[in-house]
Amino acid sequence: MREIKSILVANRGEIALRIMKSAREMGIKVIAIYSEADRKSPHVRYADEAYCVGPPPSSQSYLLGEKIIELCKKNAIDAIHPGYGFLSENSDFAKKVEEAGITFIGPSAQSMEIMGSKLGAKNAVKKFQVPLVPGTESAIEDVQEAKKIAESIGFPVLVKASAGGGGKGMRIIHRLEEFEEQVQLAMNEAQSAFGDKSVFIEKYVSSPKHIEIQVLGDQYGNVVYLFERECSIQRRHQKVIEEAPSIAINEETRQKMGQAAVNVCKACNYYNAGTVEFIVDEKGNFYFLEMNTRLQVEHPVTEMITGIDLVKEQIKIAMGLPLSFKQEDLSIRGHAIEIRVYAEDPTNNFLPDIGKLIVYHRPLGPGIRVDDGYEEGMQVPIYYDPMLCKLIVHAPTRNEAIAKMIQAIEQFEIVGVKNTLDFCKFVLKHPHFIQGNFDTHFVQKHFQPEFLQLHLTDLEKNLVAYFTQELFENSTTQTCKETTTTIPNKSLWKMMRLK
Ligand code: ADP
């Protein structure tokens, strides 16, 4: 048993705040770190103690592992929670934390190392009856050899970076003639993005669903799965709407995928929370993609349907406690959906936007959860991920959850930065989404920016322009709030969301 009386959260924004809330409920003291850009952030104010670690760029602040460890040593902090992103999947950091006598709230450095490479992970799990997408088993050394394998799989194939992440270093190769050139381009891309040019080939699943399994394991070899999350609604290979459970999975497949995920954990002696990602083809066959050895952005939908606080479980596991439940104790209750509200312009290729959150009114109501790290009046900085918040709903059925989410989106008032609220509403209202008839190509197939452009009369356009101008000129939060109350027509705010 390791005592944890204080936790430093090596992260920022919504996830830092979310972790601190669970830790504090357990009676644990919480410590924040922040960059100069985040000095006034809610996660800094919420913490019992907060330390500035450097200037805004993450390479000079949130990624300074050694500095963060020194800070913990100096202030006798018991544990570090890395959140997601930043240092969360850096096995070297996890190792150094443990070597410094600090508890790392996550898996062992060794498990992280195995799963950190897509090829390493595939090799580790193949002896454990985990289905893999057909492809090359090691990094391409001999292009001619790889070409033969690609031919036997059949085009199109996908070339992927072994060290890849965030959809980078991935290319579809449609024809044999372009094979060599595309492999070379992918290697160059992998080298510059990850400092590792290892790439491999995989069969391209043409109509795939991205479905992942949440796992929890303790340090005594007990592993359970907490069912699936459906994450197929993506833009630029990145998730934007997630739900649990998946409409495409029946009980038999759920159990098979769950067992395969548990086997992935066995393959690398995994403990703590993790996510095993699968791709599912049109016939319902599933294949292992990779494992994320950390808490996932979309973890709240799993919390909503299982009633389990994943962060508290992570902390208990790190303390050395055994899991307090078995697989048969877990069940799915209702349906949960999460949308990621990004400061991005869906009408312009989801280009990130920055600026001041002039109006930021969260929706409220039963079964509505907002995980965020922003407040009205704050600046959305350029340095970090453009996610403003996660809006999560929980209802007895999928249809009720969709209806609840649409209402919550309509209640959400964001003015000042372009965002994905209306885009998400478009998806939720789409007949193919409602029927569950979608794959990872949904956005390319069904979305066009014009769908979000409003048709306003000249008078409405002038009114929107007038009020927006006035708001931008009044820079303090106080003034913004006052201005808000003087606007008589609520629908104008809805229009301005698109500004
Ligand atoms: P990354 O780690 O870069 O996010 P992943 O392997 O997790 O890469 O894949 C990201 C996304 O790319 C998946 O969610 C899926 O949409 C698509 N993808 C990955 N592998 C395949 C494949 N073999 N066939 C078709 N699409 C794929």
PDB file of N, CA, C and O and ligand atoms in Angstrom, residues 118 133 158 160 164-168 170 202-205 208 210 234 237-238 277 279 289-290 440, ligand 1:
ATOM      1  N   LYS A 118       3.292   1.081 -32.380  1.00  0.00           N
ATOM      2  CA  LYS A 118       2.175   0.307 -32.941  1.00  0.00           C
ATOM      3  C   LYS A 118       2.647  -1.090 -33.339  1.00  0.00           C
ATOM      4  O   LYS A 118       1.938  -2.071 -33.158  1.00  0.00           O
ATOM      5  N   VAL A 133      -5.244  -6.469 -38.011  1.00  0.00           N
ATOM      6  CA  VAL A 133      -5.478  -6.143 -39.418  1.00  0.00           C
ATOM      7  C   VAL A 133      -4.331  -6.785 -40.214  1.00  0.00           C
ATOM      8  O   VAL A 133      -3.165  -6.625 -39.827  1.00  0.00           O
ATOM      9  N   LEU A 158      -2.918   0.751 -46.299  1.00  0.00           N
ATOM     10  CA  LEU A 158      -2.607   1.940 -45.506  1.00  0.00           C
ATOM     11  C   LEU A 158      -1.162   1.828 -45.055  1.00  0.00           C
ATOM     12  O   LEU A 158      -0.750   0.764 -44.594  1.00  0.00           O
ATOM     13  N   LYS A 160       1.446   3.228 -42.321  1.00  0.00           N
ATOM     14  CA  LYS A 160       1.336   3.905 -41.013  1.00  0.00           C
ATOM     15  C   LYS A 160       2.691   4.017 -40.344  1.00  0.00           C
ATOM     16  O   LYS A 160       3.518   3.109 -40.465  1.00  0.00           O
ATOM     17  N   GLY A 164       3.440   6.513 -34.684  1.00  0.00           N
ATOM     18  CA  GLY A 164       2.398   7.495 -35.031  1.00  0.00           C
ATOM     19  C   GLY A 164       1.400   7.798 -33.931  1.00  0.00           C
ATOM     20  O   GLY A 164       1.253   7.076 -32.956  1.00  0.00           O
ATOM     21  N   GLY A 165       0.714   8.892 -34.125  1.00  0.00           N
ATOM     22  CA  GLY A 165      -0.341   9.322 -33.223  1.00  0.00           C
ATOM     23  C   GLY A 165      -1.013  10.526 -33.852  1.00  0.00           C
ATOM     24  O   GLY A 165      -0.423  11.189 -34.719  1.00  0.00           O
ATOM     25  N   GLY A 166      -2.270  10.737 -33.450  1.00  0.00           N
ATOM     26  CA  GLY A 166      -3.000  11.900 -33.962  1.00  0.00           C
ATOM     27  C   GLY A 166      -3.204  11.846 -35.471  1.00  0.00           C
ATOM     28  O   GLY A 166      -3.361  12.875 -36.116  1.00  0.00           O
ATOM     29  N   GLY A 167      -3.207  10.630 -36.018  1.00  0.00           N
ATOM     30  CA  GLY A 167      -3.466  10.475 -37.453  1.00  0.00           C
ATOM     31  C   GLY A 167      -2.293  10.891 -38.333  1.00  0.00           C
ATOM     32  O   GLY A 167      -2.386  10.832 -39.563  1.00  0.00           O
ATOM     33  N   LYS A 168      -1.164  11.256 -37.715  1.00  0.00           N
ATOM     34  CA  LYS A 168      -0.004  11.711 -38.521  1.00  0.00           C
ATOM     35  C   LYS A 168       0.773  10.521 -39.076  1.00  0.00           C
ATOM     36  O   LYS A 168       0.839   9.471 -38.454  1.00  0.00           O
ATOM     37  N   MET A 170       0.124   8.785 -41.715  1.00  0.00           N
ATOM     38  CA  MET A 170      -0.731   7.733 -42.252  1.00  0.00           C
ATOM     39  C   MET A 170      -1.124   8.085 -43.694  1.00  0.00           C
ATOM     40  O   MET A 170      -1.523   9.215 -43.952  1.00  0.00           O
ATOM     41  N   GLU A 202      -0.821  -1.874 -43.659  1.00  0.00           N
ATOM     42  CA  GLU A 202      -2.007  -2.544 -43.127  1.00  0.00           C
ATOM     43  C   GLU A 202      -3.065  -2.576 -44.208  1.00  0.00           C
ATOM     44  O   GLU A 202      -3.135  -1.653 -45.031  1.00  0.00           O
ATOM     45  N   LYS A 203      -3.901  -3.593 -44.182  1.00  0.00           N
ATOM     46  CA  LYS A 203      -5.042  -3.606 -45.095  1.00  0.00           C
ATOM     47  C   LYS A 203      -5.896  -2.378 -44.785  1.00  0.00           C
ATOM     48  O   LYS A 203      -6.102  -2.045 -43.619  1.00  0.00           O
ATOM     49  N   TYR A 204      -6.360  -1.701 -45.831  1.00  0.00           N
ATOM     50  CA  TYR A 204      -7.220  -0.543 -45.602  1.00  0.00           C
ATOM     51  C   TYR A 204      -8.660  -1.036 -45.486  1.00  0.00           C
ATOM     52  O   TYR A 204      -9.225  -1.570 -46.439  1.00  0.00           O
ATOM     53  N   VAL A 205      -9.224  -0.876 -44.315  1.00  0.00           N
ATOM     54  CA  VAL A 205     -10.613  -1.291 -44.106  1.00  0.00           C
ATOM     55  C   VAL A 205     -11.477  -0.160 -44.671  1.00  0.00           C
ATOM     56  O   VAL A 205     -11.410   0.974 -44.194  1.00  0.00           O
ATOM     57  N   PRO A 208     -14.798   1.539 -42.118  1.00  0.00           N
ATOM     58  CA  PRO A 208     -14.539   1.116 -40.737  1.00  0.00           C
ATOM     59  C   PRO A 208     -15.284   1.912 -39.672  1.00  0.00           C
ATOM     60  O   PRO A 208     -15.599   3.086 -39.861  1.00  0.00           O
ATOM     61  N   HIS A 210     -14.706   2.941 -35.654  1.00  0.00           N
ATOM     62  CA  HIS A 210     -13.665   2.968 -34.625  1.00  0.00           C
ATOM     63  C   HIS A 210     -14.374   2.735 -33.293  1.00  0.00           C
ATOM     64  O   HIS A 210     -15.141   3.573 -32.833  1.00  0.00           O
ATOM     65  N   GLN A 234     -15.446  11.350 -36.799  1.00  0.00           N
ATOM     66  CA  GLN A 234     -14.117  11.982 -36.713  1.00  0.00           C
ATOM     67  C   GLN A 234     -13.952  13.012 -37.811  1.00  0.00           C
ATOM     68  O   GLN A 234     -14.549  12.893 -38.873  1.00  0.00           O
ATOM     69  N   HIS A 237      -9.176  12.370 -38.998  1.00  0.00           N
ATOM     70  CA  HIS A 237      -8.814  11.171 -38.226  1.00  0.00           C
ATOM     71  C   HIS A 237      -8.890  11.413 -36.723  1.00  0.00           C
ATOM     72  O   HIS A 237      -8.326  10.657 -35.942  1.00  0.00           O
ATOM     73  N   GLN A 238      -9.551  12.471 -36.297  1.00  0.00           N
ATOM     74  CA  GLN A 238      -9.646  12.766 -34.875  1.00  0.00           C
ATOM     75  C   GLN A 238     -11.106  12.798 -34.438  1.00  0.00           C
ATOM     76  O   GLN A 238     -11.953  13.373 -35.116  1.00  0.00           O
ATOM     77  N   GLU A 277      -8.004   0.171 -28.666  1.00  0.00           N
ATOM     78  CA  GLU A 277      -8.748   0.641 -29.840  1.00  0.00           C
ATOM     79  C   GLU A 277      -8.853  -0.455 -30.898  1.00  0.00           C
ATOM     80  O   GLU A 277      -7.867  -1.132 -31.196  1.00  0.00           O
ATOM     81  N   ILE A 279     -10.723  -1.490 -34.866  1.00  0.00           N
ATOM     82  CA  ILE A 279     -11.423  -1.046 -36.052  1.00  0.00           C
ATOM     83  C   ILE A 279     -12.386  -2.184 -36.399  1.00  0.00           C
ATOM     84  O   ILE A 279     -12.029  -3.351 -36.278  1.00  0.00           O
ATOM     85  N   LEU A 289      -6.167  -2.065 -33.113  1.00  0.00           N
ATOM     86  CA  LEU A 289      -5.407  -0.964 -33.723  1.00  0.00           C
ATOM     87  C   LEU A 289      -4.223  -0.579 -32.854  1.00  0.00           C
ATOM     88  O   LEU A 289      -3.090  -0.583 -33.274  1.00  0.00           O
ATOM     89  N   GLU A 290      -4.528  -0.200 -31.610  1.00  0.00           N
ATOM     90  CA  GLU A 290      -3.460   0.203 -30.687  1.00  0.00           C
ATOM     91  C   GLU A 290      -4.042   0.332 -29.286  1.00  0.00           C
ATOM     92  O   GLU A 290      -5.266   0.273 -29.109  1.00  0.00           O
ATOM     93  N   THR A 440     -16.256   5.839 -40.167  1.00  0.00           N
ATOM     94  CA  THR A 440     -15.338   6.956 -39.895  1.00  0.00           C
ATOM     95  C   THR A 440     -15.350   8.006 -41.019  1.00  0.00           C
ATOM     96  O   THR A 440     -14.764   9.067 -40.870  1.00  0.00           O
TER      97      THR A 440
HETATM   98  P1  ADP B   1      -3.351   7.375 -34.539  1.00  0.00           P
HETATM   99  O1  ADP B   1      -2.591   6.744 -33.416  1.00  0.00           O
HETATM  100  O2  ADP B   1      -2.484   8.219 -35.429  1.00  0.00           O
HETATM  101  O3  ADP B   1      -4.604   8.071 -34.091  1.00  0.00           O
HETATM  102  P2  ADP B   1      -4.792   4.939 -35.297  1.00  0.00           P
HETATM  103  O4  ADP B   1      -4.118   3.687 -35.680  1.00  0.00           O
HETATM  104  O5  ADP B   1      -5.424   4.992 -33.929  1.00  0.00           O
HETATM  105  O6  ADP B   1      -3.762   6.155 -35.484  1.00  0.00           O
HETATM  106  O7  ADP B   1      -5.892   5.290 -36.380  1.00  0.00           O
HETATM  107  C1  ADP B   1      -6.596   6.516 -36.393  1.00  0.00           C
HETATM  108  C2  ADP B   1      -7.800   6.420 -37.310  1.00  0.00           C
HETATM  109  O8  ADP B   1      -7.379   6.084 -38.651  1.00  0.00           O
HETATM  110  C3  ADP B   1      -8.795   5.326 -36.936  1.00  0.00           C
HETATM  111  O9  ADP B   1      -9.722   5.783 -36.000  1.00  0.00           O
HETATM  112  C4  ADP B   1      -9.442   5.050 -38.274  1.00  0.00           C
HETATM  113  O10 ADP B   1     -10.384   6.051 -38.548  1.00  0.00           O
HETATM  114  C5  ADP B   1      -8.290   5.198 -39.262  1.00  0.00           C
HETATM  115  N1  ADP B   1      -7.617   3.884 -39.526  1.00  0.00           N
HETATM  116  C6  ADP B   1      -6.590   3.344 -38.838  1.00  0.00           C
HETATM  117  N2  ADP B   1      -6.241   2.150 -39.348  1.00  0.00           N
HETATM  118  C7  ADP B   1      -7.067   1.905 -40.380  1.00  0.00           C
HETATM  119  C8  ADP B   1      -7.209   0.825 -41.329  1.00  0.00           C
HETATM  120  N3  ADP B   1      -6.407  -0.241 -41.303  1.00  0.00           N
HETATM  121  N4  ADP B   1      -8.178   0.940 -42.267  1.00  0.00           N
HETATM  122  C9  ADP B   1      -8.963   2.033 -42.330  1.00  0.00           C
HETATM  123  N5  ADP B   1      -8.877   3.068 -41.482  1.00  0.00           N
HETATM  124  C10 ADP B   1      -7.944   3.022 -40.517  1.00  0.00           C
END
